[in-house]
XYZ file of C-alpha atoms in Angstrom:
665
model
C 0.000 0.000 0.000
C 1.589 3.261 -1.130
C 1.004 5.945 1.460
C 3.873 8.245 0.592
C 2.445 10.239 -2.301
C -0.529 12.578 -2.257
C -2.087 13.392 -5.639
C -2.722 16.946 -4.473
C 0.983 17.488 -4.007
C 0.936 18.273 -0.293
C 3.380 15.662 1.027
C 6.829 16.772 1.999
C 10.084 14.895 2.546
C 10.346 13.374 5.995
C 12.085 15.831 8.199
C 14.816 14.325 10.339
C 14.134 16.931 12.959
C 10.502 15.868 13.268
C 11.449 12.239 13.525
C 13.819 12.931 16.395
C 11.307 15.147 18.168
C 8.275 12.889 17.760
C 5.849 13.302 20.596
C 3.896 10.902 22.686
C 0.957 11.582 24.950
C 1.354 15.244 25.831
C 4.484 16.607 24.159
C 4.905 18.171 20.754
C 7.520 19.512 18.400
C 6.721 22.574 16.304
C 8.440 24.067 13.281
C 6.938 27.276 11.904
C 6.883 27.546 8.125
C 9.161 30.323 6.967
C 7.151 31.452 3.953
C 3.429 32.288 4.083
C 0.842 30.766 1.786
C -1.745 33.177 0.513
C -5.362 32.093 0.190
C -7.881 33.492 -2.228
C -11.232 34.960 -1.267
C -13.315 32.024 -2.491
C -13.573 30.419 0.933
C -11.947 33.096 3.054
C -13.327 32.496 6.557
C -10.647 32.252 9.230
C -9.987 28.630 10.129
C -7.671 26.085 11.648
C -7.319 22.724 9.935
C -5.229 19.555 9.938
C -3.557 17.603 7.148
C -2.078 14.178 7.840
C 1.072 13.618 5.835
C 1.272 10.490 3.702
C -2.212 10.979 2.265
C -4.119 10.584 5.529
C -3.444 6.856 6.000
C -0.753 6.004 8.538
C 1.034 2.900 9.745
C 0.764 2.569 13.541
C 4.425 1.569 13.655
C 5.563 4.887 12.187
C 5.692 8.466 13.394
C 2.516 10.312 12.377
C 3.336 13.600 10.702
C 0.750 16.361 10.669
C 0.447 19.901 9.396
C -1.750 22.369 11.245
C -2.969 25.182 8.988
C -3.938 28.564 10.401
C -5.566 31.040 8.030
C -6.684 34.582 8.783
C -9.563 36.200 6.937
C -10.330 39.805 6.063
C -11.593 40.545 9.583
C -8.100 40.790 11.007
C -4.888 39.337 12.374
C -4.692 35.988 14.156
C -2.361 36.854 17.012
C 0.319 34.539 18.343
C -1.564 31.998 20.424
C -1.703 28.350 21.372
C -2.906 25.267 19.549
C -3.970 22.102 21.335
C -4.211 18.772 19.539
C -6.543 16.092 20.903
C -7.023 12.518 19.667
C -10.041 10.286 20.296
C -9.420 7.637 22.937
C -10.853 4.875 20.783
C -11.564 4.228 17.142
C -14.967 4.937 15.661
C -17.351 1.998 15.713
C -19.889 3.223 13.160
C -20.046 5.358 10.055
C -22.612 7.569 11.766
C -20.093 8.371 14.512
C -17.625 9.641 11.913
C -20.282 11.725 10.186
C -21.433 13.328 13.425
C -17.845 13.973 14.483
C -16.988 15.758 11.229
C -20.208 17.769 11.399
C -19.345 18.900 14.933
C -22.448 17.203 16.329
C -20.669 14.898 18.790
C -18.001 15.178 21.472
C -16.195 11.868 21.860
C -13.669 11.221 24.594
C -10.381 12.904 23.672
C -6.858 12.861 25.034
C -4.553 15.817 24.617
C -1.581 14.724 22.519
C 0.206 17.967 21.661
C 0.372 21.672 22.360
C 2.316 24.365 20.551
C 2.661 28.105 20.237
C 1.649 29.775 16.982
C 3.075 32.821 15.239
C 1.089 35.858 14.166
C -0.938 35.198 11.018
C -1.503 38.452 9.096
C -4.825 39.250 7.493
C -5.647 37.011 4.487
C -2.503 34.925 4.987
C -1.955 31.425 6.319
C 0.747 29.573 8.211
C 1.568 25.880 8.302
C 2.857 24.298 11.511
C 4.311 20.782 11.086
C 3.884 18.390 14.027
C 4.849 14.795 14.683
C 3.091 12.242 16.908
C 4.861 9.197 18.295
C 3.956 5.644 17.348
C 3.245 4.771 20.988
C -0.057 6.652 20.718
C -1.552 3.609 19.004
C -0.379 0.984 21.502
C -3.528 1.037 23.621
C -5.816 2.514 20.966
C -5.143 -0.342 18.519
C -4.243 -3.436 20.527
C -2.865 -6.467 18.776
C -5.156 -9.425 18.138
C -4.150 -12.735 19.580
C -3.447 -15.085 16.650
C -5.536 -18.215 16.228
C -2.368 -20.067 15.330
C 0.369 -19.936 17.940
C 2.993 -19.894 15.225
C 1.741 -16.545 13.906
C 2.765 -13.259 15.525
C 0.072 -10.980 16.995
C -1.436 -8.661 14.384
C -2.462 -5.083 15.074
C -5.948 -3.951 14.122
C -6.941 -1.066 11.838
C -9.250 1.805 12.657
C -10.444 5.348 11.976
C -9.792 7.974 14.654
C -10.796 11.566 15.122
C -8.372 14.377 15.826
C -9.302 17.910 16.848
C -7.180 21.047 16.897
C -8.120 24.235 18.726
C -6.468 27.616 18.382
C -6.942 30.208 21.110
C -5.815 33.777 21.584
C -8.099 35.686 23.978
C -6.634 39.057 22.991
C -7.636 38.996 19.321
C -9.548 42.154 18.452
C -12.387 40.273 16.756
C -14.299 38.030 19.211
C -14.936 35.382 16.548
C -11.174 34.977 16.073
C -10.339 34.333 19.712
C -10.994 30.608 19.414
C -11.079 28.413 16.320
C -11.451 24.649 16.008
C -11.010 22.114 13.246
C -11.552 18.378 12.968
C -9.914 15.684 10.896
C -9.869 11.889 10.737
C -6.833 9.634 10.713
C -7.034 6.234 9.045
C -4.649 3.809 10.752
C -3.864 0.626 8.816
C -0.902 -1.649 9.553
C 1.342 -2.057 6.544
C 0.870 -5.831 6.409
C -2.933 -5.675 6.611
C -4.823 -6.107 3.342
C -8.311 -4.607 3.286
C -10.993 -4.549 0.578
C -11.801 -1.343 -1.258
C -15.062 0.553 -0.877
C -17.063 1.346 -4.007
C -17.451 5.042 -4.772
C -19.311 6.675 -7.671
C -18.399 10.358 -8.055
C -20.622 12.442 -10.341
C -18.993 15.281 -12.246
C -21.506 17.858 -13.474
C -20.701 19.594 -16.739
C -22.698 22.824 -16.618
C -22.397 26.453 -17.653
C -23.511 29.709 -16.082
C -27.267 30.133 -16.500
C -27.396 33.807 -17.445
C -29.864 34.829 -20.141
C -31.690 31.535 -20.504
C -30.665 31.372 -24.173
C -28.416 29.082 -26.164
C -24.706 29.730 -26.001
C -23.236 31.943 -28.693
C -20.573 30.463 -31.014
C -17.800 32.437 -29.328
C -18.944 31.200 -25.904
C -18.977 27.593 -27.077
C -15.541 27.986 -28.584
C -14.122 29.451 -25.361
C -15.534 26.521 -23.370
C -14.504 23.675 -25.673
C -11.197 24.916 -27.057
C -8.084 23.194 -25.685
C -7.703 24.490 -22.139
C -11.296 25.763 -22.013
C -13.366 24.924 -18.934
C -15.528 22.245 -20.573
C -12.501 20.708 -22.270
C -10.578 20.583 -18.969
C -13.441 18.963 -17.052
C -14.045 16.436 -19.828
C -10.349 15.556 -19.929
C -10.344 15.007 -16.155
C -13.242 12.543 -16.407
C -11.535 10.801 -19.294
C -8.352 10.415 -17.201
C -10.041 9.571 -13.897
C -13.199 7.630 -14.797
C -16.395 8.830 -13.144
C -20.031 9.392 -14.052
C -20.695 12.612 -15.935
C -23.932 14.640 -15.848
C -24.245 16.955 -18.854
C -26.119 20.258 -18.981
C -28.550 20.108 -21.916
C -27.888 23.797 -22.595
C -24.418 22.911 -23.904
C -25.540 20.124 -26.216
C -28.661 22.027 -27.348
C -26.529 25.043 -28.252
C -24.260 22.930 -30.456
C -27.258 21.221 -32.061
C -28.947 24.558 -32.763
C -25.864 25.884 -34.545
C -25.331 22.691 -36.537
C -22.483 23.025 -39.007
C -22.073 26.653 -37.944
C -20.884 25.563 -34.497
C -17.169 26.083 -33.791
C -15.004 23.141 -34.933
C -13.763 22.677 -31.357
C -17.334 22.272 -30.117
C -18.230 19.798 -32.856
C -15.116 17.751 -32.081
C -15.931 17.795 -28.367
C -19.514 16.680 -28.982
C -18.475 13.882 -31.340
C -16.181 12.356 -28.693
C -18.517 12.910 -25.746
C -20.112 9.471 -25.930
C -16.892 7.747 -24.854
C -16.312 9.894 -21.757
C -16.904 8.551 -18.261
C -18.184 5.353 -16.735
C -21.788 6.463 -17.286
C -23.656 9.547 -18.484
C -27.004 11.197 -17.926
C -28.506 14.497 -19.006
C -29.434 17.450 -16.837
C -32.276 19.911 -17.465
C -31.444 23.264 -18.994
C -28.696 24.845 -16.831
C -29.233 22.066 -14.253
C -32.510 23.646 -13.169
C -34.219 22.400 -10.016
C -36.661 19.663 -11.145
C -39.211 20.401 -8.430
C -39.023 24.147 -8.987
C -39.439 23.534 -12.723
C -42.539 21.448 -12.068
C -43.925 24.204 -9.859
C -43.730 26.851 -12.596
C -44.454 24.489 -15.504
C -48.052 25.374 -16.389
C -47.715 24.089 -19.968
C -45.789 20.848 -19.312
C -42.689 22.205 -21.032
C -40.191 20.971 -18.444
C -37.757 18.420 -19.835
C -36.330 16.960 -16.645
C -34.464 14.067 -18.209
C -34.544 10.377 -17.451
C -32.725 10.868 -14.157
C -33.926 14.081 -12.472
C -31.638 15.183 -9.663
C -33.312 16.951 -6.741
C -31.690 20.142 -5.457
C -31.158 20.182 -1.701
C -33.119 18.068 0.763
C -36.681 19.253 0.106
C -38.673 16.428 -1.480
C -41.896 14.589 -0.650
C -43.437 11.260 -1.608
C -45.852 13.127 -3.894
C -42.917 14.792 -5.650
C -41.349 11.405 -6.315
C -44.636 10.033 -7.642
C -44.999 13.014 -9.975
C -41.480 12.573 -11.313
C -42.045 8.842 -11.762
C -45.121 9.544 -13.870
C -43.109 12.053 -15.938
C -40.992 9.167 -17.316
C -38.204 9.335 -14.725
C -36.363 6.009 -14.652
C -34.810 6.993 -11.322
C -34.650 10.090 -9.144
C -31.394 11.221 -7.538
C -32.082 12.356 -3.966
C -29.883 13.675 -1.157
C -28.928 11.188 1.547
C -30.352 13.654 4.081
C -33.786 12.694 2.762
C -33.239 8.916 2.601
C -33.463 6.887 5.849
C -31.106 4.218 4.519
C -27.481 3.762 3.491
C -28.435 1.679 0.450
C -27.426 3.102 -2.914
C -30.735 2.340 -4.666
C -34.121 2.088 -2.956
C -37.787 2.148 -3.892
C -40.260 4.669 -2.484
C -43.760 4.222 -3.856
C -43.503 3.953 -7.630
C -40.171 5.766 -7.769
C -36.732 4.218 -7.930
C -34.447 6.463 -5.883
C -30.656 6.796 -6.084
C -29.061 8.022 -2.859
C -26.498 10.834 -3.285
C -24.315 11.255 -0.199
C -24.712 14.867 0.949
C -21.714 14.950 3.294
C -19.273 13.497 0.778
C -20.637 15.856 -1.881
C -20.034 18.831 0.403
C -16.473 17.705 1.146
C -15.666 17.252 -2.544
C -17.153 20.670 -3.322
C -15.117 22.245 -0.521
C -11.959 20.688 -1.943
C -12.701 22.158 -5.368
C -13.139 25.617 -3.858
C -10.382 25.488 -1.249
C -7.977 28.453 -1.376
C -4.874 26.229 -1.418
C -4.028 22.637 -2.401
C -3.134 21.904 1.230
C -6.617 22.844 2.415
C -8.125 20.851 -0.447
C -6.182 17.840 0.803
C -7.650 18.354 4.277
C -11.146 18.097 2.788
C -10.177 15.008 0.816
C -8.841 13.307 3.943
C -12.154 13.847 5.712
C -13.890 12.226 2.746
C -11.328 9.424 2.811
C -12.162 8.696 6.451
C -15.781 7.937 5.538
C -14.756 5.817 2.570
C -12.100 3.977 4.594
C -14.588 2.979 7.281
C -16.716 1.260 4.656
C -13.634 -0.493 3.338
C -12.595 -1.645 6.823
C -16.073 -2.995 7.568
C -16.507 -4.631 4.158
C -19.587 -2.546 3.254
C -19.905 -2.836 -0.529
C -22.833 -0.430 -0.951
C -21.840 2.232 -3.464
C -21.143 5.700 -2.075
C -22.568 8.075 -4.686
C -21.671 11.747 -4.420
C -21.226 14.906 -6.451
C -18.010 16.812 -7.020
C -19.879 20.102 -6.913
C -22.905 21.240 -8.915
C -21.032 24.296 -10.109
C -20.284 25.745 -13.565
C -17.401 24.151 -15.432
C -15.501 27.421 -15.124
C -15.624 27.096 -11.314
C -14.434 23.490 -11.037
C -11.982 23.355 -13.947
C -8.931 24.710 -12.046
C -8.858 21.807 -9.577
C -11.137 19.070 -10.924
C -8.273 16.935 -12.229
C -6.467 16.945 -8.872
C -9.584 16.373 -6.754
C -11.068 13.690 -8.984
C -7.694 12.003 -9.289
C -7.334 12.030 -5.502
C -10.771 10.475 -5.039
C -10.422 7.622 -7.507
C -6.832 6.782 -6.500
C -7.411 6.440 -2.755
C -5.949 3.151 -1.474
C -9.337 2.380 0.086
C -11.610 3.264 -2.872
C -12.742 1.682 -6.111
C -14.421 4.024 -8.598
C -17.532 2.611 -10.292
C -20.414 3.982 -12.333
C -23.528 5.399 -10.715
C -26.032 2.494 -10.666
C -28.554 4.192 -12.941
C -30.239 0.952 -13.975
C -29.517 -1.313 -10.992
C -32.506 -2.817 -9.192
C -33.366 -1.420 -5.735
C -32.150 -3.351 -2.706
C -34.597 -1.890 -0.175
C -38.193 -0.687 -0.090
C -38.886 2.430 1.971
C -42.242 3.877 2.913
C -41.292 7.548 2.855
C -38.572 10.134 2.448
C -37.320 12.392 5.231
C -37.444 15.504 3.079
C -38.088 18.900 4.596
C -39.697 21.959 3.052
C -37.610 24.443 1.114
C -36.894 27.731 2.903
C -39.716 30.254 2.738
C -37.578 32.667 0.712
C -37.005 30.053 -1.983
C -40.687 29.097 -2.139
C -41.644 32.751 -2.501
C -39.072 33.199 -5.249
C -40.421 30.205 -7.190
C -43.928 31.660 -6.827
C -42.761 34.981 -8.291
C -41.084 33.178 -11.195
C -44.304 31.262 -11.837
C -46.358 34.464 -11.820
C -44.009 36.059 -14.335
C -44.161 33.011 -16.602
C -47.955 32.808 -16.346
C -48.196 36.476 -17.305
C -46.193 35.794 -20.465
C -48.340 32.764 -21.277
C -51.528 34.795 -20.857
C -50.162 37.545 -23.082
C -49.251 35.036 -25.807
C -52.902 33.956 -26.167
C -53.477 36.956 -28.463
C -51.225 35.340 -31.082
C -52.530 32.960 -33.709
C -49.611 30.693 -32.682
C -49.429 31.273 -28.912
C -47.144 28.311 -28.226
C -44.654 29.394 -30.861
C -44.639 32.893 -29.398
C -43.911 31.820 -25.825
C -42.036 28.511 -26.080
C -38.626 30.111 -26.523
C -39.116 31.997 -23.269
C -39.445 28.896 -21.081
C -35.708 28.422 -20.668
C -35.406 32.035 -19.486
C -37.425 31.116 -16.377
C -36.057 27.607 -15.978
C -32.551 29.084 -15.878
C -33.522 31.116 -12.800
C -33.753 27.792 -10.935
C -30.256 26.649 -11.952
C -27.933 25.014 -9.434
C -25.170 27.331 -10.635
C -26.709 30.264 -8.724
C -26.076 28.552 -5.376
C -22.660 30.157 -5.036
C -23.682 33.396 -6.749
C -26.745 34.950 -5.058
C -25.852 38.417 -6.322
C -25.757 37.078 -9.862
C -29.192 35.529 -9.376
C -30.592 38.840 -8.115
C -29.255 40.579 -11.223
C -30.628 37.855 -13.487
C -34.048 38.129 -11.837
C -34.181 41.859 -12.575
C -33.213 41.144 -16.183
C -35.949 38.529 -16.436
C -38.569 41.002 -15.220
C -37.368 43.646 -17.667
C -37.353 41.112 -20.485
C -40.905 40.087 -19.587
C -42.030 43.717 -19.731
C -40.456 44.089 -23.164
C -42.134 40.886 -24.358
C -45.563 41.996 -23.185
C -44.955 45.384 -24.800
C -44.283 43.804 -28.200
C -47.962 44.423 -29.027
C -48.779 47.977 -28.046
C -50.540 51.211 -28.869
C -48.222 53.906 -30.111
C -48.313 57.004 -27.974
C -49.662 59.718 -30.271
C -49.700 63.486 -29.899
C -52.707 65.562 -28.859
C -55.714 65.502 -31.203
C -57.964 68.472 -32.042
C -61.566 67.823 -33.110
C -63.294 70.630 -35.042
C -66.531 68.952 -36.055
C -69.386 67.229 -34.328
C -68.499 63.894 -35.901
C -65.044 62.633 -36.816
C -62.637 59.684 -36.340
C -59.696 59.379 -33.955
C -56.580 57.764 -35.508
C -54.843 55.041 -33.425
C -51.806 52.941 -34.426
C -51.268 49.455 -32.950
C -47.857 47.749 -33.389
C -47.227 43.974 -33.449
C -43.601 42.864 -33.054
C -44.454 39.192 -32.532
C -43.626 36.638 -35.255
C -47.309 35.713 -35.475
C -50.652 37.323 -36.289
C -52.349 38.744 -33.227
C -56.008 39.411 -32.530
C -56.730 42.151 -30.012
C -59.675 44.223 -28.891
C -59.018 47.964 -28.944
C -61.034 49.688 -26.221
C -61.555 53.468 -26.328
C -62.869 55.322 -23.271
C -63.182 59.101 -22.887
C -62.735 60.107 -19.254
C -65.499 62.764 -19.429
C -68.870 62.949 -21.149
C -68.090 65.641 -23.729
C -67.022 63.013 -26.275
C -69.004 59.931 -27.273
C -67.420 56.895 -28.942
C -69.701 55.211 -31.427
C -67.763 51.885 -31.352
C -65.886 51.657 -28.031
C -64.520 48.158 -28.771
C -62.875 47.382 -32.100
C -61.488 43.967 -33.028
C -58.154 44.154 -34.854
C -56.073 41.481 -36.586
C -52.488 42.650 -37.038
C -49.944 40.799 -39.221
C -46.589 39.741 -37.709
C -43.967 42.456 -37.513
C -46.423 45.078 -38.758
C -48.556 47.978 -37.557
C -52.213 48.847 -38.163
C -53.864 52.265 -38.148
C -57.438 52.223 -36.866
C -59.991 55.068 -37.141
C -62.414 55.259 -34.214
C -65.672 57.165 -34.972
C -66.546 59.716 -32.251
C -69.139 62.455 -31.709
C -68.427 65.651 -29.818
C -71.077 66.793 -27.350
C -69.425 69.924 -26.006
C -66.273 71.936 -26.372
C -63.254 71.337 -24.153
C -60.331 68.973 -23.641
C -60.901 65.339 -22.676
C -58.248 62.655 -21.958
C -59.134 59.545 -23.962
C -57.832 56.163 -22.799
C -56.845 53.581 -25.412
C -56.296 50.020 -24.180
C -55.779 46.584 -25.713
C -57.391 43.368 -24.494
C -57.223 39.749 -25.506
C -60.313 37.989 -26.762
C -60.728 36.640 -23.242
C -60.707 40.097 -21.711
C -57.151 40.064 -20.321
C -55.335 43.415 -20.609
C -52.530 43.570 -23.169
C -49.736 46.061 -22.708
C -50.160 49.453 -21.120
C -53.059 51.863 -21.411
C -52.268 54.944 -23.495
C -53.944 58.277 -22.766
C -54.165 60.928 -25.504
C -55.696 64.389 -24.873
C -58.425 65.353 -27.365
C -59.389 69.020 -27.730
C -62.945 69.609 -29.036
C -63.950 72.766 -30.931
C -67.405 71.639 -32.010
C -69.256 74.076 -34.414
C -66.107 75.839 -35.452
C -65.944 73.883 -38.661
C -68.808 75.917 -40.313
C -67.452 79.244 -39.142
C -64.015 78.411 -40.366
C -65.463 77.180 -43.669
C -67.456 80.389 -44.149
C -64.443 82.432 -43.207
C -62.328 80.555 -45.667
C -65.013 80.935 -48.325
C -65.189 84.686 -47.689
C -61.431 84.984 -47.853
C -61.225 82.908 -51.007
C -64.230 84.684 -52.562
C -62.917 88.111 -51.597
C -59.546 87.310 -53.018
C -61.149 86.108 -56.231
C -63.410 89.188 -56.469
C -60.528 91.513 -55.740
C -58.455 89.845 -58.422
C -61.338 89.988 -60.877
C -61.931 93.692 -60.221
C -58.254 94.412 -60.621
C -58.224 92.509 -63.900
C -61.240 94.461 -65.204
C -59.701 97.740 -64.153
C -56.431 96.851 -65.826
C -58.238 95.936 -69.053
C -60.221 99.176 -69.056
C -57.053 101.108 -68.435
C -55.409 99.420 -71.358
C -58.407 100.211 -73.574
C -58.371 103.903 -72.601
C -54.667 104.117 -73.288
C -55.192 102.610 -76.726
C -58.037 105.036 -77.538
C -55.958 108.058 -76.524
C -53.148 106.964 -78.783
C -55.477 106.675 -81.753
C -56.777 110.215 -81.205
C -53.286 111.680 -81.123
C -52.403 109.944 -84.345
C -55.471 111.382 -86.038
C-alpha cells in the first residue's frame, strides 16, 4: 500500500528533525513555516485545519506527521496563540459516529496529545505548523489481536480515529477569532494488513452559467470547448479519472442549434462525448431544479431528463410520484432525505438513487479550497468515511457529487480532486447504478420543506411566466410565441446560482425587464394631442405587433369625461406579424373642451394587453362651419378683388389705346 504520495501534491520529505522530536501523549515539536501561503477569497473564513502527511493513511508503527494550517480572513490578524491537539481515545465503531464527528455534532472522549505556540498570522494569509506524533499513541488505541495459530505473531488492528485542533488567543480584536477549532480523521492501517476497497461513484456535473436563458453563442462555445477551455478541462479530467458525468442540456442544445455553424472545437468535443466517463445522464437546462421547474411548468414544457436530480433536501413522496409519472427512470435524492445507506431504494412507484450529501459537500469544498493543502484536508475527511466502509466490508456504493457548479468554477482543480478520489488506497471508482434494481423498499422520504424565501421566489417566477403565457394567447400561434421563453425562467432555478446569489438577483431583474419588453411587443403607439373641429369625426390610433405571429386584439376606447361619445368603443383588430395597423375610431363631440381619452388593448378573453395609453383630445365643435365660411369669404374676396383688378387693368389698357389713336389722327 503506497502511502507516501498525495495526488494533491501536499506531502513533503520526511524531516529528520521531526522524527527525532516525535511526541507521545502530551508533548509536541513545532516548526513554523518560513514562507506564508496566501489564500484566495473564495472560501476566506478564518480557520484552523489539519492535514495528515502520507495521504491521511498512517502505519501505527511509524511516526505520524501532521500539518496544522492557520488562516486569517479579512476581519483581522490571528495573534500569536496556542494550539492544542486532541485525539479520540478509541476508534470509531460506526459510520454515523464519523459523520457526526466531522459535522461537529458529537463530542467523543479525547486525550490531549500535543500543544504548541503559533506565530502571528496576518490578514488574508496562512501559516503551516508541522507536528509529529509518536507511534506509541496507538499501543492502547489499537491493541494487537491474539493469533488463532500460535505460530503466527500478533497482528495489530486497523481503525479510523478523530483528531481535533483548537487555536486560542483571547486578545484577538475580533471576538470570533479568539478561538477556532477544526476536525480531521486519521485512518490507521498496519502495513501488512490487506483490506478490501469501498465502491465510490463520483458524479462530475458539466454545466455552464445560466445567465440569459438562451443558447450559447458560437464564441462562448468555442471558449468553453477549445483546448484548455473549462468544458474541455473537465471532460479531460473525467476521461483520465473515470467517473459518471452529468451533462447540462444547454451545452448540447446550443451545439445542435448551430449545426455546421458551431465552432469546430465544439463539434469535435460533442463527437467524442459518448466515450467519456463510466456512465452519463442528461441534466435539465442549466441544471434547473426539477421540483421548482414542475412548480412553474403550467404548460408541461419541463424536460427533466430520465434521471432528475433533486436540489437540496426538500422532497416529498408526492414529488417522487410526480417525477415517476413524468418518465423518470430513477430520481437522484440527497442522503439527508433517505433513511437508509443503500445506494438504490424504492419509495412508492419511484426508484431512488441516494447521493451522499456529506461526501458531496467535502468534494465541493476541496474544489473551492484556497490552497491545495486545504483541499487535501477536505479530501482526507472524505477518505475517512470511505475507509470505514472499506474496513467494515460494506460494498454499498457511495454516490456523491463533485460540486454542482459551472465548469468554469471546477476546472482549475477538478483533475487533482477527482484524481485524488479515484486513487485512494481504500476506494474503487464505479459507475452510478442508474439501472440497478433497488435493494430496499422504503415507505417515505425524510425531506423537509424548502426555505420560505425560496418558495416565494419560485412563486414569483411562476407568476411572471404565467403572465407571459396569458399575453401570448393573443397570437394565432401562442405556443410558438412563448415557447422560446421557457428556458429564461427555468434558468432562474439553476444550481449554478447557489454560489452566486448576487448574480441571481441581477438575473431576476433582467428577467422582469425582459418580460415587460415581451408583453410590450404588441402595443398602442403614444400619439400626440388631437384636435376635433366637427361634431363627428374619427380618432386615428396605431397598434404595433412585433411578434412573429398574427395577433387578434380588442381595442377599447374610453373618454374620461362625457363631452365626447365613442360610437364603437370596442374594435377587433387582426395585425400581421412584424407590422402595424392604423385604426380610425368614430366619435361624436357633445361639447367643447379637452378630454383625456384612454386607449387600451385586451385579448379575446378580456385580459389586458400592454399598457393603457392616454391621448388628450381638444374639441372645438361648431367651429368647422365658421371656419369654412371664413375661408369661403377669404377665397371669394380674393377672387373678387383679383377679378376687379383685372377688369380695371383691361379698361385702363383700352383707354390708353383710344388716346393713342386720337393723337395719331
